[in-house]
PDB file of C-alpha atoms in Angstrom:
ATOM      1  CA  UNK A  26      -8.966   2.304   6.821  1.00 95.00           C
ATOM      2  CA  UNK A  27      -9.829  -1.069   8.572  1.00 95.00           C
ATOM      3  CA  UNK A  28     -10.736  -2.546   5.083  1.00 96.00           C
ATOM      4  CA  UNK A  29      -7.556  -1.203   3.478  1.00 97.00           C
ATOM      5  CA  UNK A  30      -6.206  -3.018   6.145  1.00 98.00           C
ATOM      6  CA  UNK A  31      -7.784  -5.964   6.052  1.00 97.00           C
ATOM      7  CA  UNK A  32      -6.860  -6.166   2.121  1.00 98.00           C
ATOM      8  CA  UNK A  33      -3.314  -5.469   2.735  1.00 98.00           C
ATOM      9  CA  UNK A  34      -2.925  -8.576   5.434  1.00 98.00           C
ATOM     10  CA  UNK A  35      -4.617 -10.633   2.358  1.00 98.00           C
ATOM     11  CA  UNK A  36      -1.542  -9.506   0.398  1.00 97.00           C
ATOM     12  CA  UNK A  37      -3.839  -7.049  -1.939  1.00 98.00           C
ATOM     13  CA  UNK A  38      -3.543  -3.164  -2.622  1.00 98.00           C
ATOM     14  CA  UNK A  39      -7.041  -1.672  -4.523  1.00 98.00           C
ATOM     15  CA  UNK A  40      -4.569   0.924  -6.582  1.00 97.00           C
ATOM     16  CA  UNK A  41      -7.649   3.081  -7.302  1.00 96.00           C
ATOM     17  CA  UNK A  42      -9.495   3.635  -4.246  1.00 97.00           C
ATOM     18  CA  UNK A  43     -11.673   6.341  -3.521  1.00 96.00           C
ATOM     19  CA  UNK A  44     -15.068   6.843  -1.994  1.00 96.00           C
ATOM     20  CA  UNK A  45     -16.692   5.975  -5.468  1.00 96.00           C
ATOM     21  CA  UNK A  46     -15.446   2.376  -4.515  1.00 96.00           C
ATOM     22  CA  UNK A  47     -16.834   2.365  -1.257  1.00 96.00           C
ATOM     23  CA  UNK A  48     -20.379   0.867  -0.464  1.00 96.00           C
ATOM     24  CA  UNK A  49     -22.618   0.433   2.142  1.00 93.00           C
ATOM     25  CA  UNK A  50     -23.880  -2.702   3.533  1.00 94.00           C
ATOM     26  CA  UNK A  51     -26.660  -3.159   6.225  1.00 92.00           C
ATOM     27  CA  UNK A  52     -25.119  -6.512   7.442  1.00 90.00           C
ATOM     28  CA  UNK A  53     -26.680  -7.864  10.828  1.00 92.00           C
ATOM     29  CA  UNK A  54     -27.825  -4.069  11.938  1.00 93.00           C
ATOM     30  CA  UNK A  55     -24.472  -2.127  10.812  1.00 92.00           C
ATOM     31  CA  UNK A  56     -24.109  -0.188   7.707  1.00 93.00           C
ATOM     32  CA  UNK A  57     -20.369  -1.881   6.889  1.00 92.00           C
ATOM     33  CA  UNK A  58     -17.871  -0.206   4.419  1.00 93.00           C
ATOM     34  CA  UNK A  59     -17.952  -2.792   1.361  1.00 94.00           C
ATOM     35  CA  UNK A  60     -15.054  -2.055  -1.197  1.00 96.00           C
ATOM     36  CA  UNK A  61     -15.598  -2.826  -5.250  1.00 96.00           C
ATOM     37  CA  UNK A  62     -13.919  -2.219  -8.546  1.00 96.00           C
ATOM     38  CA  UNK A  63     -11.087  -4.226  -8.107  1.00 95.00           C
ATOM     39  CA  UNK A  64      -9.721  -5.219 -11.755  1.00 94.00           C
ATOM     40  CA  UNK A  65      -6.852  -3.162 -10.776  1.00 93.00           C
ATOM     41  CA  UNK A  66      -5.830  -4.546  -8.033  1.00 97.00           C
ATOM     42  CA  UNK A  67      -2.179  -5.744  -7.469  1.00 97.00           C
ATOM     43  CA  UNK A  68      -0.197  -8.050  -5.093  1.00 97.00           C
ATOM     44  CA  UNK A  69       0.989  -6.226  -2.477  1.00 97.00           C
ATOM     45  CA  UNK A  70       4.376  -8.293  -2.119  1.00 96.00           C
ATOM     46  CA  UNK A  71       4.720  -8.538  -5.638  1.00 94.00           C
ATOM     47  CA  UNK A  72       4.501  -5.027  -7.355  1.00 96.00           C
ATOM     48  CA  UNK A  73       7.153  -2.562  -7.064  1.00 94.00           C
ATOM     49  CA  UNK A  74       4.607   0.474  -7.109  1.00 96.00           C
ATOM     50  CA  UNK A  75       2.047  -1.226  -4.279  1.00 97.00           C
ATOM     51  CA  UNK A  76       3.299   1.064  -1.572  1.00 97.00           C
ATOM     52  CA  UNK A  77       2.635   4.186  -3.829  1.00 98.00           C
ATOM     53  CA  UNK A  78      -0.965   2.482  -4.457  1.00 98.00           C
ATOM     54  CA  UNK A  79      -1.485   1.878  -1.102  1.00 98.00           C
ATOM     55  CA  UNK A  80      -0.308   5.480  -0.157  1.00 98.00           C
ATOM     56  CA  UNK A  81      -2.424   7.442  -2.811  1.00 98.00           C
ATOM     57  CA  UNK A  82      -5.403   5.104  -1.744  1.00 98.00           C
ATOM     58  CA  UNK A  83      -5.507   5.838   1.572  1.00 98.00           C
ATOM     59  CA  UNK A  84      -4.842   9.416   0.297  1.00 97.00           C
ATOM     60  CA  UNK A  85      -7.380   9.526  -1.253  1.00 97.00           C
ATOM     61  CA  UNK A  86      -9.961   8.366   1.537  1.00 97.00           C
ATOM     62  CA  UNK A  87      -8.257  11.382   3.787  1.00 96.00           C
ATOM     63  CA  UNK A  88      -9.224  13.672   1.356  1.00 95.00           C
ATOM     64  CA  UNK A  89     -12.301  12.810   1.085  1.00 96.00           C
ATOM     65  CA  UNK A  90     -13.718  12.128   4.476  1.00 95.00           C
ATOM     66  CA  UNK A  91     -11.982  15.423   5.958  1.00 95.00           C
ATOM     67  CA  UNK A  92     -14.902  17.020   5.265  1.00 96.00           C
ATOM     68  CA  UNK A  93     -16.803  15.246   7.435  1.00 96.00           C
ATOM     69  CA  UNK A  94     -14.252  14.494  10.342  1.00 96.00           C
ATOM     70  CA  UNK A  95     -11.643  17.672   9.510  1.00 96.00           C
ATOM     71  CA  UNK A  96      -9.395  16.054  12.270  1.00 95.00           C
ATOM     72  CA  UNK A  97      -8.254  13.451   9.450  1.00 94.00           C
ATOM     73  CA  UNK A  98      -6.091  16.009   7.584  1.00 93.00           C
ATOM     74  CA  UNK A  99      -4.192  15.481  10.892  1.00 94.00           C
ATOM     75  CA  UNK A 100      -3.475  11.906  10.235  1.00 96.00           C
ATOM     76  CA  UNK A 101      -0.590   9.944   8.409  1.00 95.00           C
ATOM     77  CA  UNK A 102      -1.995   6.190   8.356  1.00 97.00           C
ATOM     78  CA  UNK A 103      -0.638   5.494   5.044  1.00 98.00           C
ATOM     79  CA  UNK A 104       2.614   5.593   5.809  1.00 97.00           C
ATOM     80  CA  UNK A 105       2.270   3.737   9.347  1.00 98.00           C
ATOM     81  CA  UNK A 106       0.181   1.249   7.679  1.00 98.00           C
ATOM     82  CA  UNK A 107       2.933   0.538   5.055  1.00 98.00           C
ATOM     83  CA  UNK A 108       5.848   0.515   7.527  1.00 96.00           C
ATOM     84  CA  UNK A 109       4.116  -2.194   9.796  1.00 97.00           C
ATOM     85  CA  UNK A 110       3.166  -4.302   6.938  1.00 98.00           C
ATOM     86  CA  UNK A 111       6.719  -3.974   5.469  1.00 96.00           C
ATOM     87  CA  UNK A 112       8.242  -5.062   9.584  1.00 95.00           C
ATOM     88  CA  UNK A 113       5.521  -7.974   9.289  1.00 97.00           C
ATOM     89  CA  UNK A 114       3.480  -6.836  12.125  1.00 97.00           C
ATOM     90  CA  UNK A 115       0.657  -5.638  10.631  1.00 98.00           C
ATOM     91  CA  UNK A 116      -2.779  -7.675  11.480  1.00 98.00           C
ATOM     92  CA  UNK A 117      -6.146  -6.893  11.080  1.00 97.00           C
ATOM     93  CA  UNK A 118      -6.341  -5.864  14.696  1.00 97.00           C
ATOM     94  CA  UNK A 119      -3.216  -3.823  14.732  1.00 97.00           C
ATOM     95  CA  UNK A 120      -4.306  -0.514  16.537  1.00 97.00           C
ATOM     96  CA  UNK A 121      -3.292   1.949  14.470  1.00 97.00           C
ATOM     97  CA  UNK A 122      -2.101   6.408  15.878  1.00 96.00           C
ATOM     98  CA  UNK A 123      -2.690   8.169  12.308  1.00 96.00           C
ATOM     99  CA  UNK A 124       0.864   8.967  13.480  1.00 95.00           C
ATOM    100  CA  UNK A 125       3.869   8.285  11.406  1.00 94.00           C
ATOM    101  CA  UNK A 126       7.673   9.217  12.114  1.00 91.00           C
ATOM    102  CA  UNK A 127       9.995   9.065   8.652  1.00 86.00           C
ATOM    103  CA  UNK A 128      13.115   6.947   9.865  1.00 82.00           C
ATOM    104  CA  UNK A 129      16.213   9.513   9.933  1.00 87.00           C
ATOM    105  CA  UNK A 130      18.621   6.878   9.695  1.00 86.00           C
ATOM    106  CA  UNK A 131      21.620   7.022   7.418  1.00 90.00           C
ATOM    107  CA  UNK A 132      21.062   5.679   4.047  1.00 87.00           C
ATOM    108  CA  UNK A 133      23.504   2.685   3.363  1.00 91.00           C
ATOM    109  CA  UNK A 134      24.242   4.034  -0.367  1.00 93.00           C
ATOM    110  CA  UNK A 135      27.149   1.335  -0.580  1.00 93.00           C
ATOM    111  CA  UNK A 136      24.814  -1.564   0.071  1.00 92.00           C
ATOM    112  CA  UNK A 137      22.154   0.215  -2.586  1.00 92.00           C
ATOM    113  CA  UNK A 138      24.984  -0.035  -4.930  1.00 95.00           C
ATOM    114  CA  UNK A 139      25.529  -3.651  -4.353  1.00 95.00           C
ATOM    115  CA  UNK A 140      22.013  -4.654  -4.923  1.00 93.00           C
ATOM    116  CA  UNK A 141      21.647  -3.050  -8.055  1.00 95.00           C
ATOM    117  CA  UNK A 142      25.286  -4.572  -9.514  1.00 95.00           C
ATOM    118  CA  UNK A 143      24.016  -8.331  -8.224  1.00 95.00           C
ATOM    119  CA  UNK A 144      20.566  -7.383 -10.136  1.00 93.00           C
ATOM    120  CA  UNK A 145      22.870  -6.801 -13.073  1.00 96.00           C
ATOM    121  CA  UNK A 146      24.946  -9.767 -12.843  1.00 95.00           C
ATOM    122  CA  UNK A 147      21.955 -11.828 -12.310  1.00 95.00           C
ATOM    123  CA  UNK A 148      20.453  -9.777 -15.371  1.00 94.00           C
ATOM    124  CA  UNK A 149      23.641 -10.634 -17.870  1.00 94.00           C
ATOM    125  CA  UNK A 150      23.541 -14.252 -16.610  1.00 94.00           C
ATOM    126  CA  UNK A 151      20.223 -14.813 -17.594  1.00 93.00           C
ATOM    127  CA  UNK A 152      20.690 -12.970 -20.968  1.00 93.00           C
ATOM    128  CA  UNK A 153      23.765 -15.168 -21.749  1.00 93.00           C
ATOM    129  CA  UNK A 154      21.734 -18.225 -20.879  1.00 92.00           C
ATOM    130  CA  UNK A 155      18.727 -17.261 -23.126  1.00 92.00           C
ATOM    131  CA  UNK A 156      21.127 -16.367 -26.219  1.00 91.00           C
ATOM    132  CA  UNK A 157      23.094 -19.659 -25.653  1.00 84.00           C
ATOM    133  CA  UNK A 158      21.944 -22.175 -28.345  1.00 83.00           C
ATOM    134  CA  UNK A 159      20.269 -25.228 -27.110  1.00 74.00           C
TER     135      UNK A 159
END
């Protein structure tokens, strides 16, 4: 989780982790987590499906490792991850519970529906200015 972590501060989600991307490495007398196949990998700011990467990822570490610690099942740190790196306070040293509440807040459906008629606007202003001649 703490190298999941410490990609998603460097702006990167893996997008196919599991613990056949996970190595060992004896560095300095500590067998450290080392994660590989990363051709896949996406910017974490920039892709609409990171968080869904991000969530099946870590996911996909719970599932495995509950075998080994079954207290994991237990644990939400995808979600808590997500939400502190979305509220910018997510660091490499941010302690993280395993823990995570789902907001219960009203959804502002009215301000959804304003987003997506600028992002149509914006979209028909761009197509007019592509199809105007030059």
């Amino acid at each position: 989780i703490a190298e999941v972590v410490r990609m998603l501060c460097a702006g990167v989600v893996h997008g196919d982790l599991s613990e056949f991307n996970i190595l060992l490495a004896h560095v300095n007398g500590l067998d450290t987590p080392v994660i590989i196949d990363l051709p896949q990998a996406v910017d974490a700011a920039g892709n609409n499906h990171a968080q869904r990467m991000l969530l099946r990822d870590v996911q996909n570490l719970r599932d495995f490792f509950r075998q080994f610690a079954p207290a994991l099942l237990a644990t939400d740190f995808g979600p808590e991850i997500w939400s502190l790196y979305q509220a910018g306070l997510l660091t490499n040293d941010t302690p993280l519970t395993g823990q995570f509440a789902q907001p219960t807040a009203a959804v502002d459906v009215g301000g959804v529906l304003r987003e997506i008629d600028d992002a149509r606007a914006e979209d028909a202003a761009r197509r007019l200015r592509m199809a105007a001649p030059v």
